[in-house]
PDB file of C-alpha atoms in Angstrom:
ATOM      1  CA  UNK A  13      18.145   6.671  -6.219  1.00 48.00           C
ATOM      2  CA  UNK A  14      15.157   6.229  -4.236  1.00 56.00           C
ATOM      3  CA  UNK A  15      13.034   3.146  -3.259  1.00 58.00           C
ATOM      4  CA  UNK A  16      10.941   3.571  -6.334  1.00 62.00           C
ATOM      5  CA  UNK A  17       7.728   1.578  -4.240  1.00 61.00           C
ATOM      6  CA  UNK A  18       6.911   5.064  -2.703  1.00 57.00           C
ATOM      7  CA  UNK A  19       6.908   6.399  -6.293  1.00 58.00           C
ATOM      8  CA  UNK A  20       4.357   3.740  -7.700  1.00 57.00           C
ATOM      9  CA  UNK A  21       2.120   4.284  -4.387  1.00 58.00           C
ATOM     10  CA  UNK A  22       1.644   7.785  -5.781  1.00 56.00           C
ATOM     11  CA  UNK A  23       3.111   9.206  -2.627  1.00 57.00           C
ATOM     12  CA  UNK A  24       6.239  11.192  -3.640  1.00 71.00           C
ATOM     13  CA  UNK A  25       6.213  12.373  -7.229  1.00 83.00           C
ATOM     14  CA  UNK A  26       8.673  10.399  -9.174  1.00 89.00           C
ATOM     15  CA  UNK A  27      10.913  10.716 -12.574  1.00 93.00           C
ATOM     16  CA  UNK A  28      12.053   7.681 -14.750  1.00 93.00           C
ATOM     17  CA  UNK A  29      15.169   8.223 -17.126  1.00 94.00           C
ATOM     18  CA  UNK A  30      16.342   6.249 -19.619  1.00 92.00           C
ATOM     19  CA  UNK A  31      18.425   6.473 -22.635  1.00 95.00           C
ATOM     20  CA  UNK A  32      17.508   5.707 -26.260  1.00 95.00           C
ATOM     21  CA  UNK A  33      19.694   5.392 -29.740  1.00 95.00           C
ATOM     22  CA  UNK A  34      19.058   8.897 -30.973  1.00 95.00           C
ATOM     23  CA  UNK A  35      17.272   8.334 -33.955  1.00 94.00           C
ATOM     24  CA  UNK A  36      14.221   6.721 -31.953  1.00 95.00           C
ATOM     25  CA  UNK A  37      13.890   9.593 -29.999  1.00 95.00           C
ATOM     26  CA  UNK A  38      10.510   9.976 -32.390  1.00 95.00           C
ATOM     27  CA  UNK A  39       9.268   6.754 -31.419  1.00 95.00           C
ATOM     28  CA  UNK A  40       9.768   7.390 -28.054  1.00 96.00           C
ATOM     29  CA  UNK A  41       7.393  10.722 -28.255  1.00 96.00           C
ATOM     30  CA  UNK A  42       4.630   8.803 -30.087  1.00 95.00           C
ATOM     31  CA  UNK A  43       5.096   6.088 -27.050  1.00 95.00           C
ATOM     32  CA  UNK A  44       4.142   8.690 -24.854  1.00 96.00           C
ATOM     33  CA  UNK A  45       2.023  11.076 -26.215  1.00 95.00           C
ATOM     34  CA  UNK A  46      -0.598   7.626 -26.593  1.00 94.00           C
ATOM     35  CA  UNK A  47       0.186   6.371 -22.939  1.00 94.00           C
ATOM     36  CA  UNK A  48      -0.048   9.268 -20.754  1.00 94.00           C
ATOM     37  CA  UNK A  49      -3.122  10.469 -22.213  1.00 92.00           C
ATOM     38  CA  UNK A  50      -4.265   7.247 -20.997  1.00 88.00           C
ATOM     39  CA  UNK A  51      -3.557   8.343 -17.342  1.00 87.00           C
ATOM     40  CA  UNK A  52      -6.395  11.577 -18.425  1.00 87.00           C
ATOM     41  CA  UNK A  53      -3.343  13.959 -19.039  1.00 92.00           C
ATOM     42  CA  UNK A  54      -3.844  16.289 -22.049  1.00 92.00           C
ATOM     43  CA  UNK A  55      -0.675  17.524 -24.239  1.00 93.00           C
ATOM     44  CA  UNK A  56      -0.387  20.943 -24.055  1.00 93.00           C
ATOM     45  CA  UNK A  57       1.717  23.190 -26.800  1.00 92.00           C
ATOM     46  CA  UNK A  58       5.485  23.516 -25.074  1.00 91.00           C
ATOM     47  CA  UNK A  59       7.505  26.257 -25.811  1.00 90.00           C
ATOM     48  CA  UNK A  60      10.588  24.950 -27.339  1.00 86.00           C
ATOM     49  CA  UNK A  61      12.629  27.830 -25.593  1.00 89.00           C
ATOM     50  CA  UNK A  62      11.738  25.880 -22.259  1.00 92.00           C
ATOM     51  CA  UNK A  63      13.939  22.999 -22.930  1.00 94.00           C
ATOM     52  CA  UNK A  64      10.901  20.316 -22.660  1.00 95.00           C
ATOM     53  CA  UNK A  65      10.265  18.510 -25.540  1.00 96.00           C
ATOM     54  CA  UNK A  66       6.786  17.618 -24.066  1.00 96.00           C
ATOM     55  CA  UNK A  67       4.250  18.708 -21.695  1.00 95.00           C
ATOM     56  CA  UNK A  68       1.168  17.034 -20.134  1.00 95.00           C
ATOM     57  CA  UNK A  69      -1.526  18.488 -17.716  1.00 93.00           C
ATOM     58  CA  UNK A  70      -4.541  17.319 -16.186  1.00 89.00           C
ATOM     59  CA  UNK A  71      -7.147  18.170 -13.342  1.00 80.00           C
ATOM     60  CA  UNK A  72      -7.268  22.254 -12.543  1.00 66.00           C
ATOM     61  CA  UNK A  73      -6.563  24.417  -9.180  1.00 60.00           C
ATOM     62  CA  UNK A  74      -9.786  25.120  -7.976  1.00 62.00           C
ATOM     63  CA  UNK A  75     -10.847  20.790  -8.488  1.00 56.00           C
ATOM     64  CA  UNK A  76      -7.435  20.120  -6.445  1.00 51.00           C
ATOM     65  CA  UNK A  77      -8.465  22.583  -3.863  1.00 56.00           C
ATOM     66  CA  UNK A  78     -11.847  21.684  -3.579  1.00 57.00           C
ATOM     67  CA  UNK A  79     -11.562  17.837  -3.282  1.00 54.00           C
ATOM     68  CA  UNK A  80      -7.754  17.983  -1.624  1.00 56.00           C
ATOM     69  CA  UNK A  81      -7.547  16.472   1.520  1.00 53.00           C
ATOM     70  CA  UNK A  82     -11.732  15.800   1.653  1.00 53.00           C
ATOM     71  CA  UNK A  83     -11.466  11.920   0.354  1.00 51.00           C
ATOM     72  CA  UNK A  84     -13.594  13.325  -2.695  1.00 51.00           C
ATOM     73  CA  UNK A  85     -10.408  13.486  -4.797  1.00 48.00           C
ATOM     74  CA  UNK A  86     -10.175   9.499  -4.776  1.00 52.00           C
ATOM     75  CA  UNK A  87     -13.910   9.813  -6.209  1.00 52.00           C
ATOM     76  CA  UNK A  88     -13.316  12.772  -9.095  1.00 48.00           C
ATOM     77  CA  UNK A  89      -9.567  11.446  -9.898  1.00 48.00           C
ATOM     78  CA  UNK A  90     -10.453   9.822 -13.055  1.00 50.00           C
ATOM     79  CA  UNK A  91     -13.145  12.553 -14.331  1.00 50.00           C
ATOM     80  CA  UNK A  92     -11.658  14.589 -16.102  1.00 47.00           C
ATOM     81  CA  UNK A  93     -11.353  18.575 -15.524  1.00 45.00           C
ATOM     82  CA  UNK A  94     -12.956  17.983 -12.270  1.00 50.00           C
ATOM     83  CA  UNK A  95      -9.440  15.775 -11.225  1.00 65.00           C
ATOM     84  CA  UNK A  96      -6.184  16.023  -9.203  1.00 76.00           C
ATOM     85  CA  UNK A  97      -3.934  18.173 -10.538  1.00 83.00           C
ATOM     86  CA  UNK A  98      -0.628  16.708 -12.552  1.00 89.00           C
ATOM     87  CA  UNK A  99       1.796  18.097 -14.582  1.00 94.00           C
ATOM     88  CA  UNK A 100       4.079  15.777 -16.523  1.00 96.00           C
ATOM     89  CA  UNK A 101       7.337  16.997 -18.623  1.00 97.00           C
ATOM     90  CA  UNK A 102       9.523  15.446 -20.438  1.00 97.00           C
ATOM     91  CA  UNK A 103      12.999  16.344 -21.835  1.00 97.00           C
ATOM     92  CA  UNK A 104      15.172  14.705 -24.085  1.00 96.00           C
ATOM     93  CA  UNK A 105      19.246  15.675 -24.444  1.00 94.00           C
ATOM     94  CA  UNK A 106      21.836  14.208 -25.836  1.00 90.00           C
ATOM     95  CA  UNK A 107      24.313  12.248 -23.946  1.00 88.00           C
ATOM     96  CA  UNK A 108      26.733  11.090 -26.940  1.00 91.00           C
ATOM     97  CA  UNK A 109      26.483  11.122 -30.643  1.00 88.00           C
ATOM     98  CA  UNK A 110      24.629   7.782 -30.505  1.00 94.00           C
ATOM     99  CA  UNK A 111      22.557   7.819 -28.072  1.00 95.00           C
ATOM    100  CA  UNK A 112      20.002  10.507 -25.895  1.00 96.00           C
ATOM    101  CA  UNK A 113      19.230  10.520 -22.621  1.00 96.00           C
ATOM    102  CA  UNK A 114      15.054  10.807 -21.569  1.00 96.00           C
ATOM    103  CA  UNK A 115      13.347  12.114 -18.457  1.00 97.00           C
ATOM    104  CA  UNK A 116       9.915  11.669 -18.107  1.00 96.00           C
ATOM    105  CA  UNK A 117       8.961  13.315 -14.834  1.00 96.00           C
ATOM    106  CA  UNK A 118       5.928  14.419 -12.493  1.00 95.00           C
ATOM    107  CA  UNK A 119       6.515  18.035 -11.577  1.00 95.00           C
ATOM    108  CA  UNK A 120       3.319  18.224  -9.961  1.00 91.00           C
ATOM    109  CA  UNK A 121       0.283  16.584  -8.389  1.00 85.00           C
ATOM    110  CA  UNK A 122       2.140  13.788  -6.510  1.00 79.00           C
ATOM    111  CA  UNK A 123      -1.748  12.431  -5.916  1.00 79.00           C
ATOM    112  CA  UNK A 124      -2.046  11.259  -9.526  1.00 82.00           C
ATOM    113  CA  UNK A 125       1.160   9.747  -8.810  1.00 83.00           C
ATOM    114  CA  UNK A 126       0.084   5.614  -9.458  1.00 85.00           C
ATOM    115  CA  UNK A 127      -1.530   6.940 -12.618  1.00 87.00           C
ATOM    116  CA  UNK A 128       1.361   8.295 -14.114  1.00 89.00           C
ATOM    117  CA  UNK A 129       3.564   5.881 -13.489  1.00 89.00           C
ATOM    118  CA  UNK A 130       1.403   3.448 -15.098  1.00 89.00           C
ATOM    119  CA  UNK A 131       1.303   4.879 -17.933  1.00 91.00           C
ATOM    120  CA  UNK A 132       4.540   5.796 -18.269  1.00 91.00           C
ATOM    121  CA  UNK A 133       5.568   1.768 -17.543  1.00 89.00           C
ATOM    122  CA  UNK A 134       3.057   0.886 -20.268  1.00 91.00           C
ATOM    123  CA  UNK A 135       5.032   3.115 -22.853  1.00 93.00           C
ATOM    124  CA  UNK A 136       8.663   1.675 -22.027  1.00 91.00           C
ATOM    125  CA  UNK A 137       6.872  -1.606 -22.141  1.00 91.00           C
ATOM    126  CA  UNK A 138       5.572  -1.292 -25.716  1.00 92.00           C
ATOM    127  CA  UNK A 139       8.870   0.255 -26.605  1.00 93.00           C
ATOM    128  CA  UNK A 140      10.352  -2.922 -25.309  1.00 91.00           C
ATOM    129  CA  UNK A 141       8.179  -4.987 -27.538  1.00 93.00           C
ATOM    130  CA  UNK A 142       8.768  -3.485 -30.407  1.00 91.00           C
ATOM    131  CA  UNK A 143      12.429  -4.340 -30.202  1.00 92.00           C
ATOM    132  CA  UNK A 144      14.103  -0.812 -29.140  1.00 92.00           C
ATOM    133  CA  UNK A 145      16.934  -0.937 -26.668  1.00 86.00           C
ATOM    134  CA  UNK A 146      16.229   1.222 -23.892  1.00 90.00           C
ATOM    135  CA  UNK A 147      18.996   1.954 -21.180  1.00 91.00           C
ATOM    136  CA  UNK A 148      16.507   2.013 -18.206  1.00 86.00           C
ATOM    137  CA  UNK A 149      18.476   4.400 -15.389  1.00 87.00           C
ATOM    138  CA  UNK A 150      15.370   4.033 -13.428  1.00 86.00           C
ATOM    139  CA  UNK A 151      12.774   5.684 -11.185  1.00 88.00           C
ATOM    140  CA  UNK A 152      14.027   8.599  -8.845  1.00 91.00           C
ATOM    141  CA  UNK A 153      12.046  11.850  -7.172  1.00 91.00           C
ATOM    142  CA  UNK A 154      11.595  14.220  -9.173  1.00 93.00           C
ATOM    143  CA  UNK A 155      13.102  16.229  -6.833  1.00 93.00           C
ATOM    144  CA  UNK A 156      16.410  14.786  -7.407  1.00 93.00           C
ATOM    145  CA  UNK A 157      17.204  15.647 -11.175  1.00 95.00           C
ATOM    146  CA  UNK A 158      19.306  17.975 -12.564  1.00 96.00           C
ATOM    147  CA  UNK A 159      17.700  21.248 -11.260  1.00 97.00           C
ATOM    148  CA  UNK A 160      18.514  23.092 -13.991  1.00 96.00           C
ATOM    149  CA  UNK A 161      16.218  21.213 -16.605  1.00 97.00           C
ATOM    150  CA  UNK A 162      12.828  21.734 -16.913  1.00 97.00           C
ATOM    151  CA  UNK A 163      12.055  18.039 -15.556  1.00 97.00           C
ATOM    152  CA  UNK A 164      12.829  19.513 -11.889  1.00 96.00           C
ATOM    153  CA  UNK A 165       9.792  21.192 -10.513  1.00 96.00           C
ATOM    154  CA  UNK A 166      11.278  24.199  -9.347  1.00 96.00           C
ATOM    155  CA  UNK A 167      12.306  24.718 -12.795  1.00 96.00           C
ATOM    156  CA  UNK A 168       9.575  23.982 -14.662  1.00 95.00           C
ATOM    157  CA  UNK A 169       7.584  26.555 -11.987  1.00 94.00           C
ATOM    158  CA  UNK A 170       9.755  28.633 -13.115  1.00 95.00           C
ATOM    159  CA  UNK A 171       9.452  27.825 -17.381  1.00 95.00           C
ATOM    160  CA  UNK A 172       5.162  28.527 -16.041  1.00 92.00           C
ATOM    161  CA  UNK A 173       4.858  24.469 -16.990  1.00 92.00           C
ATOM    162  CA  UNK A 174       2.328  24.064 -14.247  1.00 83.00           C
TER     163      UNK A 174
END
């Protein structure tokens, strides 16, 4: 576990898990497919063969290499196309017959960082007021999960989530 106040700075790209009774696994998805688009990310079709059960992009390559490292990214951040670049997956397994375990994590664009995880607290926080018991396992880099699911960014390079 990391100290997750470098991962809401937006300076080291961060993943939050948590764990969910299986059946709301559904909610969960609607939870975040409204708050991450908040945070200008766009859903983008996933192939189910990747393991992700969703997948988020904003910004493009030539915006983040234009305005990367020139101050002009703090300006265009929020625009748009013309925006950091971020890649958000998330994956959802089982962990026992009652219950499945969620990662929600940043593969990419660790700039768009403070966005992200706003969004992503807004969506476990209207989860929370709705009543549904989430097992909160907390904020780590994204670095650090299992590298063999798609939530690691190696791996989703790999799956061509980027």
């Amino acid at each position: 576990m990391v100290d997750d106040r470098h991962i809401r700075r937006g300076t080291l790209r961060g993943a939050r898990t948590f764990t969910v009774p299986t059946d709301a696994v559904p909610m969960v998805l609607r939870a975040l497919d409204r708050a991450i688009p908040a945070a200008h990310f766009r859903a983008r079709s996933v192939d189910t063969a990747t393991g992700a059960v969703r997948y988020y992009r904003r910004g493009s390559l030539t915006a983040d290499v234009l305005f990367g490292g020139t101050g002009l990214s703090l300006v265009t951040r929020r625009i748009g196309s013309l925006s950091a670049l971020g890649v958000v997956v998330v994956w959802a397994g089982e962990q026992d017959a009652a219950t499945t375990r969620v990662i929600v994590s940043l593969v990419r664009g660790h700039e768009v960082g403070a966005e992200f995880v706003s969004a992503l607290d807004e969506a476990v926080g209207a989860l929370q007021h709705l009543g549904l018991l989430l097992g909160d396992g907390g904020w780590s880099r994204a670095v650090d999960v299992d590298p063999d699911l798609p939530v690691h960014p190696s791996r989703a390079a790999e799956l061509g989530l980027r």
